[in-house]
Short mmCIF file of C-alpha atoms in Angstrom, two decimals:
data_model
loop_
_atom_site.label_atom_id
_atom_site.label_comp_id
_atom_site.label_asym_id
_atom_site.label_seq_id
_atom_site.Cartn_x
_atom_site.Cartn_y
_atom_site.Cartn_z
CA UNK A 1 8.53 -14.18 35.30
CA UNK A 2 6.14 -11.46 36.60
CA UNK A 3 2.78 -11.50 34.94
CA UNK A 4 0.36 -12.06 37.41
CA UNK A 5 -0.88 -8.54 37.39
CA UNK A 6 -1.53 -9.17 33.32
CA UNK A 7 -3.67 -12.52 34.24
CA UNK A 8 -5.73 -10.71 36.52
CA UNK A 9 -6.68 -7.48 34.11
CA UNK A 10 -7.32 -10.03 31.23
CA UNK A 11 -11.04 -9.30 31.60
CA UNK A 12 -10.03 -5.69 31.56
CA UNK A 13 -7.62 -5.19 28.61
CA UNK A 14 -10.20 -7.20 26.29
CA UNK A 15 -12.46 -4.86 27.27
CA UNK A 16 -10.70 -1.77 26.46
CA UNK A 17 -9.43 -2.95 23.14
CA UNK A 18 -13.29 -3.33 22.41
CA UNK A 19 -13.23 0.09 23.20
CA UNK A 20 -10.79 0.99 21.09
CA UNK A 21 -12.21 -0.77 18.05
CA UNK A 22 -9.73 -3.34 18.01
CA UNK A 23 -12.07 -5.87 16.55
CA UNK A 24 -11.70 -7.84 13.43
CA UNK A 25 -14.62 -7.27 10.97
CA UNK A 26 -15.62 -9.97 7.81
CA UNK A 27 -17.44 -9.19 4.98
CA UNK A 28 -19.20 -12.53 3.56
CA UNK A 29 -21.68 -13.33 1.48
CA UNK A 30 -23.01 -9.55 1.49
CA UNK A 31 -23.22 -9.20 5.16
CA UNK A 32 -20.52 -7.06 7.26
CA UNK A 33 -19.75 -8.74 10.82
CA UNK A 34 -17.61 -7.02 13.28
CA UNK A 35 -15.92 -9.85 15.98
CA UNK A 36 -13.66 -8.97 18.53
CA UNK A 37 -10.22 -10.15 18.38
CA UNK A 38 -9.49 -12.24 21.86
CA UNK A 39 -6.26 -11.22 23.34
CA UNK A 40 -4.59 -13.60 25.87
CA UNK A 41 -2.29 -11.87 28.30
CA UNK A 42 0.14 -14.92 28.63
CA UNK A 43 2.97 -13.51 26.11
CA UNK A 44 4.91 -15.60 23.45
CA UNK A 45 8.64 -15.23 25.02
CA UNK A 46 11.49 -15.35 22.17
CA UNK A 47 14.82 -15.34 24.00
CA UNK A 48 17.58 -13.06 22.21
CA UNK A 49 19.94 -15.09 20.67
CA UNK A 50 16.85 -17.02 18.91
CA UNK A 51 15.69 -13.73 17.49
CA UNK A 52 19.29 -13.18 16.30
CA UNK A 53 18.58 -16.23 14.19
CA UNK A 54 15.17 -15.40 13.01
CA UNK A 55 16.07 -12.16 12.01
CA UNK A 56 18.92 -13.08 9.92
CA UNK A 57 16.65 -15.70 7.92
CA UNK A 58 14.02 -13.16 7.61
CA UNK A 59 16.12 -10.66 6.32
CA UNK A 60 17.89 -13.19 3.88
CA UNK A 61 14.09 -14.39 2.84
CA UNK A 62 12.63 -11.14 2.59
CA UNK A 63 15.56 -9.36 0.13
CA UNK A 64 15.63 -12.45 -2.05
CA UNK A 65 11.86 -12.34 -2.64
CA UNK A 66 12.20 -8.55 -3.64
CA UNK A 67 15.34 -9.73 -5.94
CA UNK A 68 13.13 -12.36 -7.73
CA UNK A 69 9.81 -10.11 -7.87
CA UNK A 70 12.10 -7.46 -9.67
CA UNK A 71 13.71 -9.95 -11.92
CA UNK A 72 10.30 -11.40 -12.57
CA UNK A 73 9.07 -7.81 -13.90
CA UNK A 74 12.16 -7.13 -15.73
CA UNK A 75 14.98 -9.58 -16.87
CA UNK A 76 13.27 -12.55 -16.14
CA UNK A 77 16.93 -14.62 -15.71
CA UNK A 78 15.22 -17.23 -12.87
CA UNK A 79 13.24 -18.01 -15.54
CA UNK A 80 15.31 -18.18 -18.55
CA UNK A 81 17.92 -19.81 -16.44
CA UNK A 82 15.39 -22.60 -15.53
CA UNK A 83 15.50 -22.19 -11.78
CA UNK A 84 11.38 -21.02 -11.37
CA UNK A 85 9.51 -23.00 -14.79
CA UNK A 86 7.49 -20.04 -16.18
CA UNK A 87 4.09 -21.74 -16.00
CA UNK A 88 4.55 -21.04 -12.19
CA UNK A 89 4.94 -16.93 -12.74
CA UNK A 90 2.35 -16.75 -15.72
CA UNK A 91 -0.24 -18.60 -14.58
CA UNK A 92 -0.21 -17.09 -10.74
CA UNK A 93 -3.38 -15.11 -10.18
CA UNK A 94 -1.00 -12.67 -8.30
CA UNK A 95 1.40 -12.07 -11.55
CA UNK A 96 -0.12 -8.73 -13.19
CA UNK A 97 1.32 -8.08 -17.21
CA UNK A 98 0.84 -4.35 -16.30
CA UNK A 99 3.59 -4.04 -13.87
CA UNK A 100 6.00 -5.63 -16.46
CA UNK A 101 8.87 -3.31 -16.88
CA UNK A 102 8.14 -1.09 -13.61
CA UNK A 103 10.97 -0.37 -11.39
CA UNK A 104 10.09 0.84 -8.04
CA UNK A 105 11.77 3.77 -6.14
CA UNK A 106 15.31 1.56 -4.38
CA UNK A 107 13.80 -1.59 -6.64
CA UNK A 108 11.53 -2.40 -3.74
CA UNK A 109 8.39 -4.28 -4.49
CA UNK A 110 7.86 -5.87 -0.68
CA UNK A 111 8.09 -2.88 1.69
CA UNK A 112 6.23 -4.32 3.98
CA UNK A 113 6.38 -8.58 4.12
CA UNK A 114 4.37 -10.55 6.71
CA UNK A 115 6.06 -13.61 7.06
CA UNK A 116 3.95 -16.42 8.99
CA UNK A 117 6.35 -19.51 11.10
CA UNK A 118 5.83 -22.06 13.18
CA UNK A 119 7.93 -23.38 15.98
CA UNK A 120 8.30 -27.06 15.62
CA UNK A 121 8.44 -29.66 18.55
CA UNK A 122 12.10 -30.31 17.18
CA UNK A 123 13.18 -26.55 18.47
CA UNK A 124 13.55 -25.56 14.73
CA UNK A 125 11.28 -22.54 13.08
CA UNK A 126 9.77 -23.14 9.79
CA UNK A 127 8.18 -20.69 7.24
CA UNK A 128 4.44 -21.12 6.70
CA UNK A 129 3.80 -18.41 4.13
CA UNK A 130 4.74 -15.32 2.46
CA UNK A 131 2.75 -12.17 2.71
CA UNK A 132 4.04 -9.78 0.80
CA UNK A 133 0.80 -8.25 -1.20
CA UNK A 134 -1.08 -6.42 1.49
CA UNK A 135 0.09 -8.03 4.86
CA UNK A 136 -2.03 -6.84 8.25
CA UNK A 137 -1.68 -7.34 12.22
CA UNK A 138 0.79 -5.30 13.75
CA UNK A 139 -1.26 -2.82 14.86
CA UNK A 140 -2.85 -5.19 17.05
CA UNK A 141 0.38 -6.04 19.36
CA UNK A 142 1.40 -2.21 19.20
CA UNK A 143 -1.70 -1.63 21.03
CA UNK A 144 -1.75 -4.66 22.77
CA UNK A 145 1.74 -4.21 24.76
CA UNK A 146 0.70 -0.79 25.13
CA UNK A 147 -2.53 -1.62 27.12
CA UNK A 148 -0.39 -4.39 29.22
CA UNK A 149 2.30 -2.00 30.32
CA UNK A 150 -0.47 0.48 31.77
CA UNK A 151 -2.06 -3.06 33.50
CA UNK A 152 1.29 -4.07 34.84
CA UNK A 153 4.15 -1.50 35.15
CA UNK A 154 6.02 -4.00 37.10
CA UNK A 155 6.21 -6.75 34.31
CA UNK A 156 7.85 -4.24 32.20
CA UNK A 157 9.85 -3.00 34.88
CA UNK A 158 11.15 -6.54 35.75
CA UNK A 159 11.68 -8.06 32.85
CA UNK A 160 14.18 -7.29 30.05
CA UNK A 161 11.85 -7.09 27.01
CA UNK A 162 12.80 -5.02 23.74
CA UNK A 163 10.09 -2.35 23.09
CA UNK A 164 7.75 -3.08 20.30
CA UNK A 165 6.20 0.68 20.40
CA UNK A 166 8.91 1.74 17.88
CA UNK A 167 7.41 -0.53 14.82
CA UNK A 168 5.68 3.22 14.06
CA UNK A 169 9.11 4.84 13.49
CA UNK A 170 10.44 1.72 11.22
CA UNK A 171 6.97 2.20 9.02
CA UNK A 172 7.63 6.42 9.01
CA UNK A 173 11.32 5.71 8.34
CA UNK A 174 10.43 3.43 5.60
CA UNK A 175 7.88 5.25 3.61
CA UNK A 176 10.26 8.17 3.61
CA UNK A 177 12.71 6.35 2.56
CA UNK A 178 10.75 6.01 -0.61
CA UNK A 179 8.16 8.51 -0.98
CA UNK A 180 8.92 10.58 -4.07
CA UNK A 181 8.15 13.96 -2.50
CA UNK A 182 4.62 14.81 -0.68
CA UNK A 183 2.23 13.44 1.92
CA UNK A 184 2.72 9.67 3.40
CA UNK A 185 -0.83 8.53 2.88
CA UNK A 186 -2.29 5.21 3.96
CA UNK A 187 -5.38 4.61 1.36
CA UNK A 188 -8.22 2.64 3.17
CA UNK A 189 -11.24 0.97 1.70
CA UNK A 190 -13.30 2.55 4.47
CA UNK A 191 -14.68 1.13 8.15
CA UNK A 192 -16.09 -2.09 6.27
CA UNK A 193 -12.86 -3.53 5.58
CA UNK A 194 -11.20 -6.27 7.58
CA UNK A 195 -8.49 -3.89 9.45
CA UNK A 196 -9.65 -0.53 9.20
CA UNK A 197 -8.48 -0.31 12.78
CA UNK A 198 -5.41 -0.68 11.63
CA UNK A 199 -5.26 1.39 8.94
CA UNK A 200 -6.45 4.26 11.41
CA UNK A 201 -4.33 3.01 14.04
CA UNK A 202 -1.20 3.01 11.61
CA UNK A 203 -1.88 6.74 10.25
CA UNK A 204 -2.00 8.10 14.05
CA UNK A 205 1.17 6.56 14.49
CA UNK A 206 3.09 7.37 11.74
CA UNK A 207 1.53 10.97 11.47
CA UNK A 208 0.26 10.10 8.00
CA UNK A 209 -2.72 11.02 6.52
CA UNK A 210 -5.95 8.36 6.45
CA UNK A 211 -7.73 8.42 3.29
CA UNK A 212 -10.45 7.05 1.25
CA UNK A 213 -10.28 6.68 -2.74
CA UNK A 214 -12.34 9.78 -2.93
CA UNK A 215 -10.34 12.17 -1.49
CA UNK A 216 -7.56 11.29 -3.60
CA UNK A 217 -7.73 12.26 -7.47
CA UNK A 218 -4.62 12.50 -10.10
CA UNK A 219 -3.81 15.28 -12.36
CA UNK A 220 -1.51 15.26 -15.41
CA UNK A 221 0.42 11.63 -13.65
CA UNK A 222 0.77 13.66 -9.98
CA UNK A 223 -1.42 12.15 -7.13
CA UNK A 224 -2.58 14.52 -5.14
CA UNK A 225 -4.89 14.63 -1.66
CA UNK A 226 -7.96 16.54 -1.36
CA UNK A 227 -8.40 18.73 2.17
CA UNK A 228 -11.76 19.31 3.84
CA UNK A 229 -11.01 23.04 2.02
CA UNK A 230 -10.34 21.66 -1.39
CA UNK A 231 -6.91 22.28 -1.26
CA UNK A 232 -4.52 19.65 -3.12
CA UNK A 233 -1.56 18.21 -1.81
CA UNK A 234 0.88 15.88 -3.96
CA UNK A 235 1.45 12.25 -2.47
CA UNK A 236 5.06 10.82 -2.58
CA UNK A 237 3.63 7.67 -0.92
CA UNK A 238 1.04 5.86 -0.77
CA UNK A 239 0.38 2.78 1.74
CA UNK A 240 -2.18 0.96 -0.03
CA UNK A 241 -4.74 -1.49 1.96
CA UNK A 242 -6.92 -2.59 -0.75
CA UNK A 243 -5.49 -5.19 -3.37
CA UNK A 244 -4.44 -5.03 -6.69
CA UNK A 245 -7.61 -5.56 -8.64
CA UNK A 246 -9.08 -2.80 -6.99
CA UNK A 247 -6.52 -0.19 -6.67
CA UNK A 248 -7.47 1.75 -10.14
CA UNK A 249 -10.47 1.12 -12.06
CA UNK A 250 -8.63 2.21 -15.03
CA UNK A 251 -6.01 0.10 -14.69
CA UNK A 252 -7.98 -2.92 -13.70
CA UNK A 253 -11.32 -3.81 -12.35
CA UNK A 254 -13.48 -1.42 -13.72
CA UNK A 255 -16.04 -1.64 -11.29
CA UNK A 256 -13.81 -0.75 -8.24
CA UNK A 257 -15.46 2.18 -6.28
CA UNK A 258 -12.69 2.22 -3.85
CA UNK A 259 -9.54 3.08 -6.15
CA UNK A 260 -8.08 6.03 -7.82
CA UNK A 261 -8.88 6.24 -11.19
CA UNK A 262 -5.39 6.64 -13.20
CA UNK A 263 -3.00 6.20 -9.96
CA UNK A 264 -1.46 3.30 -11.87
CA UNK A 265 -0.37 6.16 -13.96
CA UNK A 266 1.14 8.48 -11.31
CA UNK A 267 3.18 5.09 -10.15
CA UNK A 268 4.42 4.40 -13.59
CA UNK A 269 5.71 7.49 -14.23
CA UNK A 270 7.13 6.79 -10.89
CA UNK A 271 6.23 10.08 -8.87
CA UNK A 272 4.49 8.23 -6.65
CA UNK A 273 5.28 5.02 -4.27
CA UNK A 274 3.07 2.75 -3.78
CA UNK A 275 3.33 0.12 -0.83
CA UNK A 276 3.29 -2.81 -1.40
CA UNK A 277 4.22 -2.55 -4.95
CA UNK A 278 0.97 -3.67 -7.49
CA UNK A 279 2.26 -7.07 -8.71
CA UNK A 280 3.80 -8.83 -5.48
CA UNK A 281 0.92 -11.24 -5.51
CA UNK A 282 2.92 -13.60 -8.12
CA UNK A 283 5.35 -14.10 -4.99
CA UNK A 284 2.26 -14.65 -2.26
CA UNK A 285 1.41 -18.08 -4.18
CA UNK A 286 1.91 -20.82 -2.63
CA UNK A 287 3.06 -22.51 -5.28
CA UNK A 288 5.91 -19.62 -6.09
CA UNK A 289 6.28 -20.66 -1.75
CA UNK A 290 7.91 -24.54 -2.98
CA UNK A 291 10.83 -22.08 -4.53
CA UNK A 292 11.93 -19.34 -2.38
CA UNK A 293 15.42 -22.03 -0.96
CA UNK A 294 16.00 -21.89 -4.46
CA UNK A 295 15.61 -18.03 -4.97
CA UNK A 296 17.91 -17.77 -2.41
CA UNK A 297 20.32 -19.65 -3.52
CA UNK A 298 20.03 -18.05 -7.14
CA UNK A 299 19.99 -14.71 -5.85
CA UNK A 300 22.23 -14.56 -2.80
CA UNK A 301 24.15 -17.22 -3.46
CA UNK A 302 23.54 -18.52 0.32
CA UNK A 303 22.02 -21.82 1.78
CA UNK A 304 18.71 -20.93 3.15
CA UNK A 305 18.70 -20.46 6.92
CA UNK A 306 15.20 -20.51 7.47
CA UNK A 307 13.33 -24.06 6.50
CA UNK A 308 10.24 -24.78 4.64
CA UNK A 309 7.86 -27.02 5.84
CA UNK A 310 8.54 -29.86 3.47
CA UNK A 311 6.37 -29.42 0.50
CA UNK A 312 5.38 -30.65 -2.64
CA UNK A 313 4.10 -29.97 -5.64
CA UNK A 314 2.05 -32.45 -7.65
CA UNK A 315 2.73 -30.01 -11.08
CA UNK A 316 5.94 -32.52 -10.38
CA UNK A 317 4.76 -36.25 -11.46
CA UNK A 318 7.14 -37.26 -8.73
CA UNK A 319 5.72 -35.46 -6.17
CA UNK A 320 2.38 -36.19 -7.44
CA UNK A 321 3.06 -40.06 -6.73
CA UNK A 322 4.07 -38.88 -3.40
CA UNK A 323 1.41 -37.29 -2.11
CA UNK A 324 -1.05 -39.72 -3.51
CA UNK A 325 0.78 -42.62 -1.79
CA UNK A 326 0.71 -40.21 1.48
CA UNK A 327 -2.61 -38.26 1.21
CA UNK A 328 -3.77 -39.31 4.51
CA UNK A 329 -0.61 -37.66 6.42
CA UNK A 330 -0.54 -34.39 4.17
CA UNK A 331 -2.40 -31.15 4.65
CA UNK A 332 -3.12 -30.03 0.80
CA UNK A 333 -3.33 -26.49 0.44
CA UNK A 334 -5.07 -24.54 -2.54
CA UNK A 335 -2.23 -21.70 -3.78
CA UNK A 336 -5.06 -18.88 -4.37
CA UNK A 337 -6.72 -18.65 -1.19
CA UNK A 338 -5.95 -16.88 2.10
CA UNK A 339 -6.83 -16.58 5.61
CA UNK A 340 -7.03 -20.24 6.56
CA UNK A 341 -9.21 -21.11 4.21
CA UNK A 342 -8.54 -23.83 1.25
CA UNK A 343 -6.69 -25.98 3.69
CA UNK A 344 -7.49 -29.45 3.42
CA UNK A 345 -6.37 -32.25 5.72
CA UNK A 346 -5.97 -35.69 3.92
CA UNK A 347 -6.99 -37.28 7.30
CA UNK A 348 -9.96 -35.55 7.65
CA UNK A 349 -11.70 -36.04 4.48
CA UNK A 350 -14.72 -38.80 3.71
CA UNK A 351 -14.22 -41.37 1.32
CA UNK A 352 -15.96 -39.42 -1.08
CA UNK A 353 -14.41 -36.77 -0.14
CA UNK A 354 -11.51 -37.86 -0.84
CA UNK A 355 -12.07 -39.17 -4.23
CA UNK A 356 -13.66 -36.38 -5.30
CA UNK A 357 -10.30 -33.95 -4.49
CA UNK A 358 -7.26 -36.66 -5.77
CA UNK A 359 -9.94 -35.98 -9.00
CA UNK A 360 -9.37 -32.35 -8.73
CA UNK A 361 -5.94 -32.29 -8.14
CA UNK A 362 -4.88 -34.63 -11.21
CA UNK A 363 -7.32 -32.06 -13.23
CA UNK A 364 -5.69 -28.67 -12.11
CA UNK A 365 -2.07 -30.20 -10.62
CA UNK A 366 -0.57 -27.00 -10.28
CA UNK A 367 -3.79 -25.14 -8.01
CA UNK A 368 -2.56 -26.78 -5.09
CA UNK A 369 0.68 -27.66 -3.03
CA UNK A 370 0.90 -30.48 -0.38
CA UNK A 371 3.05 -30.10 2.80
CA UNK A 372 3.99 -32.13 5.61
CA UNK A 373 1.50 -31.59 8.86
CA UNK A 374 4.47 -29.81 11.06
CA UNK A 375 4.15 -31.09 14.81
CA UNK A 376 4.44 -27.15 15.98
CA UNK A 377 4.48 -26.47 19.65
CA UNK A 378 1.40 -25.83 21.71
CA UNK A 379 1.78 -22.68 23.80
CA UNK A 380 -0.52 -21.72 26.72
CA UNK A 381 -3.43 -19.61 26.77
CA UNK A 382 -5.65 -18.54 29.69
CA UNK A 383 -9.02 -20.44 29.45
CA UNK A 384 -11.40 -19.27 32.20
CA UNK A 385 -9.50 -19.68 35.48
CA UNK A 386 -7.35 -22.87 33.82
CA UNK A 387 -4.14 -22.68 31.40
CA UNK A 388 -4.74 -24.97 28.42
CA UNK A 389 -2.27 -25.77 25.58
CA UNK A 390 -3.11 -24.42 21.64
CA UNK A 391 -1.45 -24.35 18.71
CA UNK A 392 0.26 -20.95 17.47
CA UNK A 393 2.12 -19.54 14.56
CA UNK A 394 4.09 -15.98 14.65
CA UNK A 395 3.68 -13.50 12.07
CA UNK A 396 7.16 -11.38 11.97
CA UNK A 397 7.05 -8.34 9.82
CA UNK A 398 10.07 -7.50 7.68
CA UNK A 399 10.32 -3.40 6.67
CA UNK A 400 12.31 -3.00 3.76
CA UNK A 401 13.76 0.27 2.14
CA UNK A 402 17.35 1.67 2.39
CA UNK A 403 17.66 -1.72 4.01
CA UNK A 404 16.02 -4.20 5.08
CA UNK A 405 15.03 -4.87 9.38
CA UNK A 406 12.51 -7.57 11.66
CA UNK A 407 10.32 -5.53 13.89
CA UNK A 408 11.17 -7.07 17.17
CA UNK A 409 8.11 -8.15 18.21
CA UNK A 410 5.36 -9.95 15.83
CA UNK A 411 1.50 -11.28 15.86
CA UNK A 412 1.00 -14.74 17.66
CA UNK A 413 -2.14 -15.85 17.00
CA UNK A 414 -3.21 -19.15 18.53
CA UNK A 415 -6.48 -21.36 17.72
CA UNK A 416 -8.72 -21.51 20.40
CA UNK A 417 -9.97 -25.08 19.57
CA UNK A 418 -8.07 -28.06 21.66
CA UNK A 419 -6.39 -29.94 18.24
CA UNK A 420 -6.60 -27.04 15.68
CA UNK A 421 -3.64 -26.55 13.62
CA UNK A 422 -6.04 -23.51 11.73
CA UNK A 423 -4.99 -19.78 13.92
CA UNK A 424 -5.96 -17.56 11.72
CA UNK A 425 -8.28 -14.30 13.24
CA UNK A 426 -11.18 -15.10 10.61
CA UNK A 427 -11.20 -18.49 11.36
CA UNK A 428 -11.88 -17.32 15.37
CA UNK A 429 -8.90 -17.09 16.42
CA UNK A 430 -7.08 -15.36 18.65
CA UNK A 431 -3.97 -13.38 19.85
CA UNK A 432 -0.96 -12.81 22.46
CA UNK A 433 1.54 -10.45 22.86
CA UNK A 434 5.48 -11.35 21.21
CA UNK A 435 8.23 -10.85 24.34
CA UNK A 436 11.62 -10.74 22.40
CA UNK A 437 14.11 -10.48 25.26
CA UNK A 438 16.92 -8.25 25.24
CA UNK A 439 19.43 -10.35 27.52
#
């Protein structure tokens, strides 16, 4: 496969996506840090008939997590059928009693769903997580592939690889597809957040307009954006990048300076979209995770093609005698935290350590699932002039509107410690291009 050209601009494509901005910024303990995001030019290749498969398990995933977020808001049957037990949807930290009874424009909650996999040294795929609240990273292959092809025209040339430059038409397509009549507008917490490249990057591309809290105000249950010449414009959607507790200080944390005061209101009344829908967070936990073969099977009536890693959950006296007789193989994982972080390794931990969290987890049982360390495959990564294996997952995002489709293309990220299982980008890792071949 061509690709020596990519290789040799390495140096060079890093240092225009610094350029660009393409850097991944943290906010911690009251101090903003910008990092750069390492790209490695050796791509992730997935050949066509596995993406066939993929997508078809994504898709099935994806539209029976919007059926069960829907249900969960409105008829409730997975619970009163006793398929979900309802201490697992009331207690989430992502379930919100305000969105009870809220139908979304088409009844989609999850317009956008980042759905994180492994490849396992068995061939199979599993399913890591479910983002469905406010996933982010796709702007960061988009620009990625687009930097490569100017690098190498050849590879592109040579090799039959689907374009990924068309995920900004899928996003356009989809927001139309529910916007209620207006502007597309992608709301941003400002330059301090995480991704605000890609919430500039994504406006540019889908021709929609970038705005802060402030220049958006609502007026008799109509949002509306505010020009540089005070003119108003109603929004039909709105692309949210700021969670749930801070989207309207009316509606719930009343110390948010970065929401809209009363656009809870505008949504409720329904003349505005908002993506992702307030309230998906009740389907992000990891404990809600242990169910989703079942939602399927509820919902769709269908096996689930996709796997789980194998899970447990020690809410379950059964599978709390499991994982206590198999703590040392079993990464425990707490169900309200993100990014990589509240991952715990059995192995790892002291004997104090140790004693200290089987404590915890008898206390608060249902805070934390336990899975099965998956043996995922190690894919290559430049390292100085040498090619050294790493650990990677792939982050495939799912659009859903009119229907539902799998970008062809995705975010590998990769660890770039030797023995790391943890890839995520603020836990220093980094990230390749996604090659999804078309022959």
């Amino acid at each position: 496969m061509s690709g020596f050209e990519l290789l040799r601009n390495t140096e060079a494509i890093n240092e225009l996506l610094a350029r660009y901005g393409v850097k991944f910024g943290i906010y911690k303990n009251g101090v903003f840090n910008e990092q750069l995001f390492p790209f490695d030019p050796i791509p992730r290749v997935i050949p066509k008939k596995d993406f066939a498969y993929l997508e078809k398990g994504l898709i099935q995933r994806v539209d029976a997590l919007n059926l069960f977020i829907d249900d969960i808001y409105t008829d409730k049957r997975i619970i009163s059928d006793g398929v979900i037990p309802e201490e697992f949807i009331y207690n989430s930290p992502g379930y919100l009693k305000q969105c009870e009874g809220i139908v979304p424009r088409l009844r989609v909650h999850s317009h956008i769903s980042g759905i994180d996999l492994v490849e396992g040294k068995d061939d199979n795929w599993y399913i890591l997580e479910d983002n469905l609240h406010v996933p982010s990273g796709a702007s960061y292959p988009m620009i990625a592939r687009d930097l490569c092809r100017r690098a190498s025209p050849a590879t592109f040339r040579t090799n039959h690889i689907i374009d990924n430059r068309n995920y900004a038409v899928m996003l356009r397509e989809m927001m139309d597809s529910v916007n209620t009549g207006g502007l597309n507008v992608i709301l941003t917490p400002g330059r301090y957040n995480a991704a605000y490249f890609e919430h500039s990057f994504l406006a540019e591309q889908t021709g929609s307009v970038l705005a802060g809290g402030s220049e958006l105000t609502v007026e008799n249950g109509v949002l509306y954006f505010i020009g540089f010449d005070g003119r108003k414009e109603k929004v039909g959607a709105l692309y949210r990048r700021i969670s749930d507790d801070f989207l309207d200080p009316l509606t719930f944390n009343e110390e948010s300076l970065i929401g809209i005061p009363h656009v809870f209101e505008a949504y409720m009344k329904g003349n505005v979209s908002i993506i992702n829908a307030p309230g998906n967070g009740v389907a992000d936990d990891k404990g809600i995770y242990y169910f989703v073969p079942r939602m399927i099977k509820y919902y769709l009536g269908e096996d689930a093609i996709l796997s789980n890693a194998p899970t447990y959950l020690p809410f379950y006296k059964e599978d709390m005698d499991y994982v206590l007789a198999h703590f040392d193989d079993l990464v425990l994982k707490d169900v309200a935290e993100a990014g990589g972080y509240g991952v715990f390794f059995g192995n790892k931990l002291s004997k104090e350590q140790k004693e200290d969290f089987i404590a915890l987890l008898k206390a608060e049982p249902r805070r934390f699932i336990a899975q099965e360390v998956i043996d995922f495959k190690d894919i290559e990564i430049q390292e100085g002039n040498e090619l050294v294996p790493r650990k990677a997952d792939l982050r495939a995002f799912v659009l859903s509107g009119r229907d539902t489709k799998v970008w062809p293309s995705g975010l590998t990220r990769f660890s770039r410690k030797a023995d790391s299982f943890i890839v995520n980008s603020s836990q220093g890792g980094g990230f390749k291009d996604t090659w999804v071949l078309s022959l």
